[in-house]
Coordinates of C-alpha atoms and ligand atoms in Angstrom, one line a residue:
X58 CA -43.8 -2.7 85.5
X59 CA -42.4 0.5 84.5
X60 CA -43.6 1.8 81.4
X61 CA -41.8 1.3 78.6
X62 CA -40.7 4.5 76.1
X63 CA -41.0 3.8 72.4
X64 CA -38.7 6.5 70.9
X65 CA -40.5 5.7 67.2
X66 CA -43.4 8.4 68.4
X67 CA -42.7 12.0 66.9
X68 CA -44.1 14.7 68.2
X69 CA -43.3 17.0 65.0
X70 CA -44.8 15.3 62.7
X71 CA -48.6 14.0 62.0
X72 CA -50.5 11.6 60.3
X73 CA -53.5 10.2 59.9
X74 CA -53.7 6.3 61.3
X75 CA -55.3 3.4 58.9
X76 CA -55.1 0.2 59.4
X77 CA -52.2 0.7 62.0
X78 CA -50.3 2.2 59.3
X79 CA -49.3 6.0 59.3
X80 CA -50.8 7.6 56.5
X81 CA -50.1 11.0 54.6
X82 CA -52.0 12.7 51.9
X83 CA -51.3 15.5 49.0
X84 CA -53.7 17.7 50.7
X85 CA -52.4 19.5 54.2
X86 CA -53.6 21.8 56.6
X87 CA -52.9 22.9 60.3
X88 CA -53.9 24.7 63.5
X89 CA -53.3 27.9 64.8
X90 CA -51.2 28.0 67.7
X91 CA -53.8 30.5 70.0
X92 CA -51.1 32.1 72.3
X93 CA -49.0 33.3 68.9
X94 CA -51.4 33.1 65.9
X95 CA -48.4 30.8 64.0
X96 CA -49.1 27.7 62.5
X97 CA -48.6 24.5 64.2
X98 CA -47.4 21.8 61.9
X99 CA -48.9 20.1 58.8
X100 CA -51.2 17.5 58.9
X101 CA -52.8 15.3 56.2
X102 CA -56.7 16.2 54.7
X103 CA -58.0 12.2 55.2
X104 CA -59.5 12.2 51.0
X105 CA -62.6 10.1 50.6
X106 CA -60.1 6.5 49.6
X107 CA -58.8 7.0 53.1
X108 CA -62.5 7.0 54.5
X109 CA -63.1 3.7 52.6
X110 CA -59.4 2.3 53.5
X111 CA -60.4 2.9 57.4
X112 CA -64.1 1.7 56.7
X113 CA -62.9 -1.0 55.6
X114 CA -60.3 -1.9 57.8
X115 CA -62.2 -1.1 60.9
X116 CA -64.9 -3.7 59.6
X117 CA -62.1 -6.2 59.4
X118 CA -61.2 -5.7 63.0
X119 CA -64.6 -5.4 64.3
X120 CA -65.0 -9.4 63.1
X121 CA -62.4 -10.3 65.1
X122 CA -62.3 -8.3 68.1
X123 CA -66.0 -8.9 69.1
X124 CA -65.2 -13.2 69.7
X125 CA -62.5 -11.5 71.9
X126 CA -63.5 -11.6 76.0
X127 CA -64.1 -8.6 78.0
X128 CA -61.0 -9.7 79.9
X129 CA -58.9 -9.6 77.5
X130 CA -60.1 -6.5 75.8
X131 CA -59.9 -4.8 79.0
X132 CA -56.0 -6.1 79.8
X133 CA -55.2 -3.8 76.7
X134 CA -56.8 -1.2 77.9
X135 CA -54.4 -1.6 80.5
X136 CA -51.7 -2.0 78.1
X137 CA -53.0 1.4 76.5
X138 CA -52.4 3.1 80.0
X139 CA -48.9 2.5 80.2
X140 CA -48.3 3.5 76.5
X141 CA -49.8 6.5 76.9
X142 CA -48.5 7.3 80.3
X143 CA -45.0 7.2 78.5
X144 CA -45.7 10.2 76.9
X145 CA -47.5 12.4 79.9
X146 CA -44.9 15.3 79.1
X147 CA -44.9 15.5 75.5
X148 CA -49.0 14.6 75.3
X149 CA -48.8 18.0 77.6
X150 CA -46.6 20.1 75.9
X151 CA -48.4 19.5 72.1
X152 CA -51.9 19.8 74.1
X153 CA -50.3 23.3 75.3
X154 CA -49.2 24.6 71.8
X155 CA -52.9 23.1 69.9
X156 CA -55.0 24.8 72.9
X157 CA -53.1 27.7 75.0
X158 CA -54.4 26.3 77.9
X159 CA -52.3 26.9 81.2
X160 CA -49.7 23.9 81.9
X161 CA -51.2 22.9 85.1
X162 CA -54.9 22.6 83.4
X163 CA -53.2 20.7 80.7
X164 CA -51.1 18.6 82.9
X165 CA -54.5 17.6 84.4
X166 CA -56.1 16.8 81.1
X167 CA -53.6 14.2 80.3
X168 CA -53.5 12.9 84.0
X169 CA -57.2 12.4 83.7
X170 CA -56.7 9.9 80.7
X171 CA -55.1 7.8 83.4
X172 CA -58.4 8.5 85.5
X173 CA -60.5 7.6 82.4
X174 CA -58.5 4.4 81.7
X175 CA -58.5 3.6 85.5
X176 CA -62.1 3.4 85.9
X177 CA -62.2 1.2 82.4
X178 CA -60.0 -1.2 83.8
X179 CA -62.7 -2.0 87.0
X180 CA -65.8 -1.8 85.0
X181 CA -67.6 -5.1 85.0
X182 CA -69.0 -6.7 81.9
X183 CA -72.5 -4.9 81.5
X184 CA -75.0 -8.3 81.8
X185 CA -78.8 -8.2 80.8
X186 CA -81.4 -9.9 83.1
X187 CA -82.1 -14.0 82.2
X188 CA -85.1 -15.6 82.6
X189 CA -86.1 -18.6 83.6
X190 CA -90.1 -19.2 82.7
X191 CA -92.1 -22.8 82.6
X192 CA -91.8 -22.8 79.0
X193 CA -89.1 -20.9 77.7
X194 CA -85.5 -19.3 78.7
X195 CA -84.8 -15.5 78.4
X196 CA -81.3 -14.0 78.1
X197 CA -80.8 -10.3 77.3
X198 CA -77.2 -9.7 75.8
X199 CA -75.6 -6.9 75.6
X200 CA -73.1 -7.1 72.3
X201 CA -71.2 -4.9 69.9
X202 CA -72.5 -3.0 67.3
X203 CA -69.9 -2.5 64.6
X204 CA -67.8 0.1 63.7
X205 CA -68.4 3.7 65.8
X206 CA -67.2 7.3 64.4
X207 CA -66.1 9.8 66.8
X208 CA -66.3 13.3 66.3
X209 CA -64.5 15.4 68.6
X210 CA -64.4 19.5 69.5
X211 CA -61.5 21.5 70.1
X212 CA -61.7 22.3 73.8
X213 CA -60.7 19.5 75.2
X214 CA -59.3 17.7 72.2
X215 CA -57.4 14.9 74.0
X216 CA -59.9 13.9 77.2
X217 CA -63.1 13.5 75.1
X218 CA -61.3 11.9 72.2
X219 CA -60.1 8.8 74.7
X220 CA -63.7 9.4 76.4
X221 CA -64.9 7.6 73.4
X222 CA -62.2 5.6 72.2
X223 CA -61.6 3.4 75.7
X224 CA -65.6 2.4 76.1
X225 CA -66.1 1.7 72.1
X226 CA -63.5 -0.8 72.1
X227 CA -63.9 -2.0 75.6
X228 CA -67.7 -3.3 75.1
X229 CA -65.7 -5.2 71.2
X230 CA -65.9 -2.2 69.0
X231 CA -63.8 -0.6 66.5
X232 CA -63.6 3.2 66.2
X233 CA -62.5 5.8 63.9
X234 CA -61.4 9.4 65.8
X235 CA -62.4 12.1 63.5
X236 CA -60.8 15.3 65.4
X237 CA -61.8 18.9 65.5
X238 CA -59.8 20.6 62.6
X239 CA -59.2 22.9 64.9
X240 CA -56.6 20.7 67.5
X241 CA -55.7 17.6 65.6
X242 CA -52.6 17.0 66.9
X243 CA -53.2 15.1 70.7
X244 CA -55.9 13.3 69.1
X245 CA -54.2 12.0 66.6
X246 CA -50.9 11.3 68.9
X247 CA -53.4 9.3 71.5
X248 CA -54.7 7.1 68.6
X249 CA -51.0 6.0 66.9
X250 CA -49.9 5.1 70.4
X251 CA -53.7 3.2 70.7
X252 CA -52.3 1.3 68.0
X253 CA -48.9 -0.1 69.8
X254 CA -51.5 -2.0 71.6
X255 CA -55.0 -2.8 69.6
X256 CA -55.0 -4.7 66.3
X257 CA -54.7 -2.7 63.3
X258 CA -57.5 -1.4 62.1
X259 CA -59.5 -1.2 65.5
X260 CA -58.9 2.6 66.5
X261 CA -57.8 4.9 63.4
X262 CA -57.4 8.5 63.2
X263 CA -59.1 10.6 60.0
X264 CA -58.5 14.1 59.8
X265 CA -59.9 16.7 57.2
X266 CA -61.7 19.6 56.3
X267 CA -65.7 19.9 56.4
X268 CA -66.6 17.0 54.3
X269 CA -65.2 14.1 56.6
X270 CA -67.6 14.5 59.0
X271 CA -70.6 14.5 56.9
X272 CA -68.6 11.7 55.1
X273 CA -68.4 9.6 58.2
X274 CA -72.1 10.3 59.1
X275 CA -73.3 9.2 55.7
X276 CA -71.5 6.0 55.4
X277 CA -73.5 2.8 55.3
X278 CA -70.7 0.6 56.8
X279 CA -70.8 2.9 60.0
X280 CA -72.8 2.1 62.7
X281 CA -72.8 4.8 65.3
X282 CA -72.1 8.1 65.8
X283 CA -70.5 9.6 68.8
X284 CA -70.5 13.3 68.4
X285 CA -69.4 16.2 70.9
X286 CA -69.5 19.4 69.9
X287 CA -72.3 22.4 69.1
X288 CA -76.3 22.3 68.9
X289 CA -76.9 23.1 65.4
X290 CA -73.7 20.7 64.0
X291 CA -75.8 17.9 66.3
X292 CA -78.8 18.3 64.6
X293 CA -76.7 18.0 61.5
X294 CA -76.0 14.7 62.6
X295 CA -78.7 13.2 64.0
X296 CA -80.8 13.9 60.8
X297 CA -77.5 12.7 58.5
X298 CA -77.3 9.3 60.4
X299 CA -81.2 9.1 60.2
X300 CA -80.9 7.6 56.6
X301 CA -78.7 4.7 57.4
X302 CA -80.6 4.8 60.9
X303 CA -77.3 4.4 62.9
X304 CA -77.1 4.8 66.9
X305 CA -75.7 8.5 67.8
X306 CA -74.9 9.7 71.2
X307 CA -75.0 13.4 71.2
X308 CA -72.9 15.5 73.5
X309 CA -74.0 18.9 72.7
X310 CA -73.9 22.3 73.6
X311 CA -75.5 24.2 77.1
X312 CA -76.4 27.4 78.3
X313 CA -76.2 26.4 82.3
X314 CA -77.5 28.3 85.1
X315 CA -76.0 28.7 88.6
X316 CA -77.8 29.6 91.4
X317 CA -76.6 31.0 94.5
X318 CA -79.2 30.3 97.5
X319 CA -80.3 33.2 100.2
X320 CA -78.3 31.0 103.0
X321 CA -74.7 30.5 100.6
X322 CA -71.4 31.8 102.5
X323 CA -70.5 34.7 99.5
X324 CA -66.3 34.2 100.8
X325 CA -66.7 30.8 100.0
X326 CA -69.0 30.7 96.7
X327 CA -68.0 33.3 94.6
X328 CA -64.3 31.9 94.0
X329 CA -66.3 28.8 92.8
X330 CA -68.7 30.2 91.0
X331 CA -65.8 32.1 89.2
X332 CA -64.2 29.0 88.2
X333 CA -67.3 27.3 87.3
X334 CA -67.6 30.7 84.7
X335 CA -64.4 31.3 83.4
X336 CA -62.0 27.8 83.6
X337 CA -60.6 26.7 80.3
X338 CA -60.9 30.3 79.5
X339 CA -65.2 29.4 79.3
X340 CA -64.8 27.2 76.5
X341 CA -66.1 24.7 78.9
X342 CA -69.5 22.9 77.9
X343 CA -70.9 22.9 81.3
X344 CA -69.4 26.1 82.3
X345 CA -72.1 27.9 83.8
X346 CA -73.4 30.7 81.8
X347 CA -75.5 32.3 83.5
X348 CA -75.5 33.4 87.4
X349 CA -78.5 33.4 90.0
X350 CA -77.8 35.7 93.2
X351 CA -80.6 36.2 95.6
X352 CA -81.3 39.8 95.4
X353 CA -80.6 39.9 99.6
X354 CA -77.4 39.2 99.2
X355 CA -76.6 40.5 94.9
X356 CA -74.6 43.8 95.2
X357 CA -72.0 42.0 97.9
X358 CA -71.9 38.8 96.1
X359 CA -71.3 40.6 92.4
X360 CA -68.4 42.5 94.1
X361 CA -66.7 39.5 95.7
X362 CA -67.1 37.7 92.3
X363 CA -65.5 40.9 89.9
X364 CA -62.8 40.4 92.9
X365 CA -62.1 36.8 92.1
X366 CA -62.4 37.4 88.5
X367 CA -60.2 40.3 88.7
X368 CA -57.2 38.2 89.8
X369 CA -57.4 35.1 87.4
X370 CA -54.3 36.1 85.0
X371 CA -54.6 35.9 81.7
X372 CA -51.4 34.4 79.5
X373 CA -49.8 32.2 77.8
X374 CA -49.6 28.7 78.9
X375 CA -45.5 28.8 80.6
X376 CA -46.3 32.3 82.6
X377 CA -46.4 31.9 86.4
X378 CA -50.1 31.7 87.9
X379 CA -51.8 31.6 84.9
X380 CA -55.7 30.7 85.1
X381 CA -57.1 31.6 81.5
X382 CA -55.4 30.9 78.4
X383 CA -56.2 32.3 74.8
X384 CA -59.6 31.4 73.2
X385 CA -58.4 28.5 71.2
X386 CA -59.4 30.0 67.6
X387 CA -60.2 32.9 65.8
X388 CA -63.5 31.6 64.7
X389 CA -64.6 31.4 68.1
X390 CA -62.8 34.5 69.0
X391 CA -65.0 36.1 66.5
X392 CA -68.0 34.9 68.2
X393 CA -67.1 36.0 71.5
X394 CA -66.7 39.6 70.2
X395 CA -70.4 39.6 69.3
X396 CA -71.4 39.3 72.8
X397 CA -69.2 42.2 73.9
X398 CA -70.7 43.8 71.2
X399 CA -74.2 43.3 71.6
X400 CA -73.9 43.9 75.4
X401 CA -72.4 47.4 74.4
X402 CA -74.7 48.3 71.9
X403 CA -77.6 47.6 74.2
X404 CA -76.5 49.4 77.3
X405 CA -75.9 46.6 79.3
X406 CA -73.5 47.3 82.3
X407 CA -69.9 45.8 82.8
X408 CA -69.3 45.0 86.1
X409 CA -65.9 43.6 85.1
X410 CA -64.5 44.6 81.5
X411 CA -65.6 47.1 78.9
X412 CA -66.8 45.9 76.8
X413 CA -63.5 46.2 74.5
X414 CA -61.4 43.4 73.2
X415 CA -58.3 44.8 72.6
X416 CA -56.1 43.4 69.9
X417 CA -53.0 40.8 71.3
X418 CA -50.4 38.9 69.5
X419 CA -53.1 35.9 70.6
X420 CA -56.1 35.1 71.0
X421 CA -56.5 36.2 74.5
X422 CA -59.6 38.1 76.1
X423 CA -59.9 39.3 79.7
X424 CA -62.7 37.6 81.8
X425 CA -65.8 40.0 81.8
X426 CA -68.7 40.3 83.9
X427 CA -72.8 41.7 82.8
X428 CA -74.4 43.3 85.6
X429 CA -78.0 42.1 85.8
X430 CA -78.9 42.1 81.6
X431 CA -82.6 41.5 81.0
X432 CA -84.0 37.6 81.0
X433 CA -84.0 37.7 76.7
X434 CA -80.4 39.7 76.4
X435 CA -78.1 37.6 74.3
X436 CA -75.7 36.8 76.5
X437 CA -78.9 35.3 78.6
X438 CA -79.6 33.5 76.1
X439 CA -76.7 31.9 73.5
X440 CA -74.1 30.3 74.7
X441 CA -70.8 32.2 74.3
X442 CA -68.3 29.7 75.3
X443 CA -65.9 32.5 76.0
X444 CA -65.2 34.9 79.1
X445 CA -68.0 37.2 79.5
X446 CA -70.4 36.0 82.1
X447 CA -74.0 37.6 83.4
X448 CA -75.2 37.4 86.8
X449 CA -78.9 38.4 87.4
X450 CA -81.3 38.6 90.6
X451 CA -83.7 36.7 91.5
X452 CA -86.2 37.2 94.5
X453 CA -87.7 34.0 94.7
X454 CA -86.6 30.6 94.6
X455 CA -89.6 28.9 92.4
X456 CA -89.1 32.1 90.0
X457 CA -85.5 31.6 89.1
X458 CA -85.7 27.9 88.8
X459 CA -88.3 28.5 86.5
X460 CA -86.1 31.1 84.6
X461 CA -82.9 28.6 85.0
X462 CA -85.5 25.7 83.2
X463 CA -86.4 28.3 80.6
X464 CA -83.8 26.9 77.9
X465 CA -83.5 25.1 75.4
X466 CA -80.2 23.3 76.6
X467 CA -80.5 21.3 79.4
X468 CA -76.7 20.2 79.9
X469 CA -75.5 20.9 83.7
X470 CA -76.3 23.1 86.0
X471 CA -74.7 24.2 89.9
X472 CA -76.4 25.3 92.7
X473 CA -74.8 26.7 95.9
X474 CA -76.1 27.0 99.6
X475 CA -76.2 25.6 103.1
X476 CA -79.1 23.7 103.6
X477 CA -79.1 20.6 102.2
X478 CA -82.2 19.8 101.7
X479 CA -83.4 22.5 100.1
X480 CA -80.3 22.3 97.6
X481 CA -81.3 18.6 96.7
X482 CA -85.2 20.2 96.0
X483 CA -83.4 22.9 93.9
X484 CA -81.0 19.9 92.4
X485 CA -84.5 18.0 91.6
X486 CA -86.2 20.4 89.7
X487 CA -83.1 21.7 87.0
X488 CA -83.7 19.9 84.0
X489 CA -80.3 19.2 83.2
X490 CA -78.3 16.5 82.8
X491 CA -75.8 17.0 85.7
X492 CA -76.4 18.7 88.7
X493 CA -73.6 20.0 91.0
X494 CA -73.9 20.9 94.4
X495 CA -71.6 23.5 96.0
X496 CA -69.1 23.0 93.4
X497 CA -68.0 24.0 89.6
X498 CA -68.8 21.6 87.5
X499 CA -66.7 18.6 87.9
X500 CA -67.2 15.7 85.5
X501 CA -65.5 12.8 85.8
X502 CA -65.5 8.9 85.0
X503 CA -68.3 7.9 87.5
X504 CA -70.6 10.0 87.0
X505 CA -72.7 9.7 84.3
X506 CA -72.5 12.3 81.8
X507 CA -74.9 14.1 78.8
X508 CA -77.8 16.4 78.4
X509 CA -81.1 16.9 78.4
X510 CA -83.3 18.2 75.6
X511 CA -81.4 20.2 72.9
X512 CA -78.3 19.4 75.1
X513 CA -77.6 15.7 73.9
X514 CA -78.8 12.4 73.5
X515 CA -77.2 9.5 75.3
X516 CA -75.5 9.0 78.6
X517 CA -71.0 9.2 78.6
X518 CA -68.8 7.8 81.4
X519 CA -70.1 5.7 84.1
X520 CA -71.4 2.6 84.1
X521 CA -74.1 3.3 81.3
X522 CA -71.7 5.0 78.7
X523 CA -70.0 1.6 77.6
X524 CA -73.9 1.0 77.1
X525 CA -74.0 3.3 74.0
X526 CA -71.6 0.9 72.2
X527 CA -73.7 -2.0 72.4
X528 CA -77.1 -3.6 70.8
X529 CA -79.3 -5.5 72.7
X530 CA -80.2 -8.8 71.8
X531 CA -82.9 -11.1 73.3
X532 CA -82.3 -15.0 73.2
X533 CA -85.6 -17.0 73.6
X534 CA -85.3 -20.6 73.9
X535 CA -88.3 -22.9 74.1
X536 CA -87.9 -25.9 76.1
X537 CA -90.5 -28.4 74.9
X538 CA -90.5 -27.6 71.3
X539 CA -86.9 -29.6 69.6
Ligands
NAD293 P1 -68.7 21.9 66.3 O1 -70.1 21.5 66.4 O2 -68.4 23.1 65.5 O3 -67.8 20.8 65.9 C1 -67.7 19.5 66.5 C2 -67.2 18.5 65.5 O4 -68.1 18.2 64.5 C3 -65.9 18.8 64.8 O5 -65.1 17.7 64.8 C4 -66.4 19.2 63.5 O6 -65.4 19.1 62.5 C5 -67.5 18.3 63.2 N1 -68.5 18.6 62.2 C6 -68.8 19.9 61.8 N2 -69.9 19.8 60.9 C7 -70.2 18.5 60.8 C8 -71.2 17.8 60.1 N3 -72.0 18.4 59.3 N4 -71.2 16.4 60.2 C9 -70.4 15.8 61.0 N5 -69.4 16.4 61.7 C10 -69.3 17.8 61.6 O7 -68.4 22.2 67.9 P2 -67.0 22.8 68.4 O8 -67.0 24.3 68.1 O9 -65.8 21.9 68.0 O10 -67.2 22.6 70.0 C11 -67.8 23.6 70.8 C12 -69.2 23.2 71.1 O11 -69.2 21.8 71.6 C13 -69.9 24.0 72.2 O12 -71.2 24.3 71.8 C14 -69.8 23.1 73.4 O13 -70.8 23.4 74.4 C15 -70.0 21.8 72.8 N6 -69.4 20.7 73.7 C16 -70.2 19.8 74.3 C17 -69.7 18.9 75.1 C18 -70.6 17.9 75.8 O14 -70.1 16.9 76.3 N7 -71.9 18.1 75.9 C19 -68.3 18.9 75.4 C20 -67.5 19.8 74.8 C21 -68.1 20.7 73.9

């Protein structure tokens, strides 16, 4: 069936969703659109009745949608797809104006909801083992746990907000999408379309300044927290939602290494390796962050990577053959000066860039390149989720695995060569969460996602993510005891 277009959707005005109702509030306040430094439009500051109203209401619809079946919860999922899909172009063009990203990388955020819904529609029921013993039956269930919150970042506003959304509801779930402040406006398009198709009440929308986060994490009618963003707003989190001791899954922040083997073709690598550095303009979690090059091979590799890096445009989203769009807001923007700064102040070399940032009517910065900064430089160590990149030798193999583990973060990390077997040894020993091999970081909805140590708690995507919406509960039966 074709999908159907529901004209009622505007894509000019913004509300917060409650109990499948559009709601408004005195209080307003907007983005920034990146590529300009205007205002996007006005949207509603959830106050602290709307918290309860959605509390409330998502409790409501919890009771109800949990004696629904996995079938059935999964045919709306379906339903879902083809609301959303009837709104791929304008979804792209609001994604455009709340991020700056180029069209094409936009166009493929949306089309991977589709993906994301996709794999959601084949995903079997998750089933515990049973048991059969002399004396007793054993079956673990996997059920529902109530009402999740989840809180979103700005970089890829739309993708991770659904990312949460489609397994919370699928495993009988209701959800509440608290968006970034800083991009609001997918988010909260994705969830009033949600609601053409889910009871009221099941997936609402609250946005808001600083306090509806803490807010959602404090509130004893919540039961789980879903959180993507920075370290140090996760620990927030984890120690908030420690007093009503509710389930989090933490998608946090990395610093990940890449390492380029003795043996890698340089022609072939370095155009990944750029993209694995600079796509989405860095603002990438699992953008790798810092480069490994064998020191054989270092001065020929650094120049065909400036190369690559050279000829990624920089622009606004409409201009032909863009690859990098703005940074997506002046806080960050801010940040990312600090690491031009301190590599300037210290003497680090630029083998791309100078270390300037001139001003621009947005937010836009030109990729940038450290040659060889010592191991405890900042941009070694911090995470500067913009366009300035270091690469650093290494002589031996054990050595700059060691230095790669020396973090921290423990979120992705890409390793390039030709022998296989020696890239799967490399693969085995990065403690990381997600290991690709010749390739940039692709993520996508089989492969299990999340980090290890300060990098996250929890597991996204895959089979196991639908797993982080769900208690497990053991039923023991005794035979010979009625
Ligand atoms: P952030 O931590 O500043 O904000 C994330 C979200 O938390 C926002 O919605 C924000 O409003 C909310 N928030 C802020 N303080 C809060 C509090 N005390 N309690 C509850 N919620 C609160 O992160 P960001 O700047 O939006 O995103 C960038 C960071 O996210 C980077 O570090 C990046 O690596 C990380 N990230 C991780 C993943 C992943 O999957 N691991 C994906 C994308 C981004």
């Amino acid at each position: 069936m074709a999908p159907s277009r529901l004209d009622t959707v505007s894509f000019t005005s913004f509300t917060n969703i409650v109990n499948g109702e559009s709601r408004s509030s005195k209080t307003k306040y907007h983005g920034i659109d990146p590529t300009s430094k205007q205002p996007n439009w006005d949207v509603p500051v959830a106050t602290a009745e709307d918290v309860e109203d959605a509390v409330a209401a998502a409790n409501k619809a919890f009771a109800e949608w949990k004696t629904t079946t996995w079938e059935y919860r999964t045919e709306r999922i379906a339903r879902f797809k083809e609301a959303l899909e009837a709104y791929q172009e304008e979804m792209t063009d609001l994604l455009l104006k709340e991020t700056g990203k180029p069209r094409n990388f936009g166009a493929t955020e949306v089309q991977s909801c589709s993906k994301f819904m996709e794999w959601h529609m084949g995903l079997k029921e998750p089933k515990g083992e049973s048991y059969d013993l002399d004396d007793r039956t054993i079956v673990n269930k996997f059920v529902p746990l109530g009402v999740a919150a989840a809180i979103c970042p700005w970089n890829f506003p739309l993708l991770l907000s659904l990312g949460k959304v489609l397994p919370a509801v699928q495993m009988g779930n209701a959800i509440i999408v608290k968006p970034s402040p800083f991009t609001p406006y997918t988010a909260l398009k994705m969830v009033e379309i949600a609601n053409q198709v889910f009871p009221p009440g099941l997936v609402q929308a609250l946005g808001g300044d600083d306090k509806l986060g803490p807010a959602l994490v404090d509130h004893p009618d919540i039961h789980k927290i879903s959180f993507t963003g920075s370290i140090a707003t996760g620990k927030k989190v984890m120690a908030a939602a420690a007093k009503t001791v509710k389930r989090v899954t933490l998608e946090m922040g990395g610093n990940d290494p890449a390492i380029v083997l003795p043996d890698a073709d340089i022609a072939k690598v370095a155009p990944m390796v750029a993209m694995g550095a600079f796509f989405n303009t860095s603002q990438v979690c699992i953008a790798s962050k810092r480069i490994y090059v064998h020191s054989s091979m270092y001065d020929e590799f650094l120049a065909a990577l400036v190369n690559v890096a050279k000829s990624l445009k920089v622009g606004a989203s409409n201009e032909e053959g863009v690859m990098l769009g703005p940074i997506q807001n002046s806080m960050q923007y801010e940040k990312v000066k600090t690491f031009f700064k301190d590599t300037k102040d210290h003497g680090y070399k630029f083998a791309l860039g100078s270390g300037d940032v001139p001003e621009t009517k947005g937010f836009f910065i030109e990729p940038t390149i450290i040659d060889n900064p010592p191991e405890d430089s900042m941009i070694v160590q911090e995470e500067p989720f913009g366009p300035i990149v270091p690469v650093q030798k290494y002589d031996d193999i054990e050595d700059v695995i060691k230095r790669a583990n020396n973090s921290k973060a423990g979120l992705g990390a890409t390793v390039f060569g030709k022998d296989a077997q020696k890239l799967q040894e490399v693969a085995d020993k990065l403690e990381a969460g997600s290991v690709w091999i010749n390739s940039f970081p692709a993520a996508g909805p089989q492969a299990q996602f999340g980090g290890v140590k300060e990098s996250g708690i929890g597991t996204e995507f895959g089979t196991l993510g639908i797993l982080a919406y769900a208690n497990v509960k053991a039923i023991t039966t005794f035979k010979n005891n009625s």
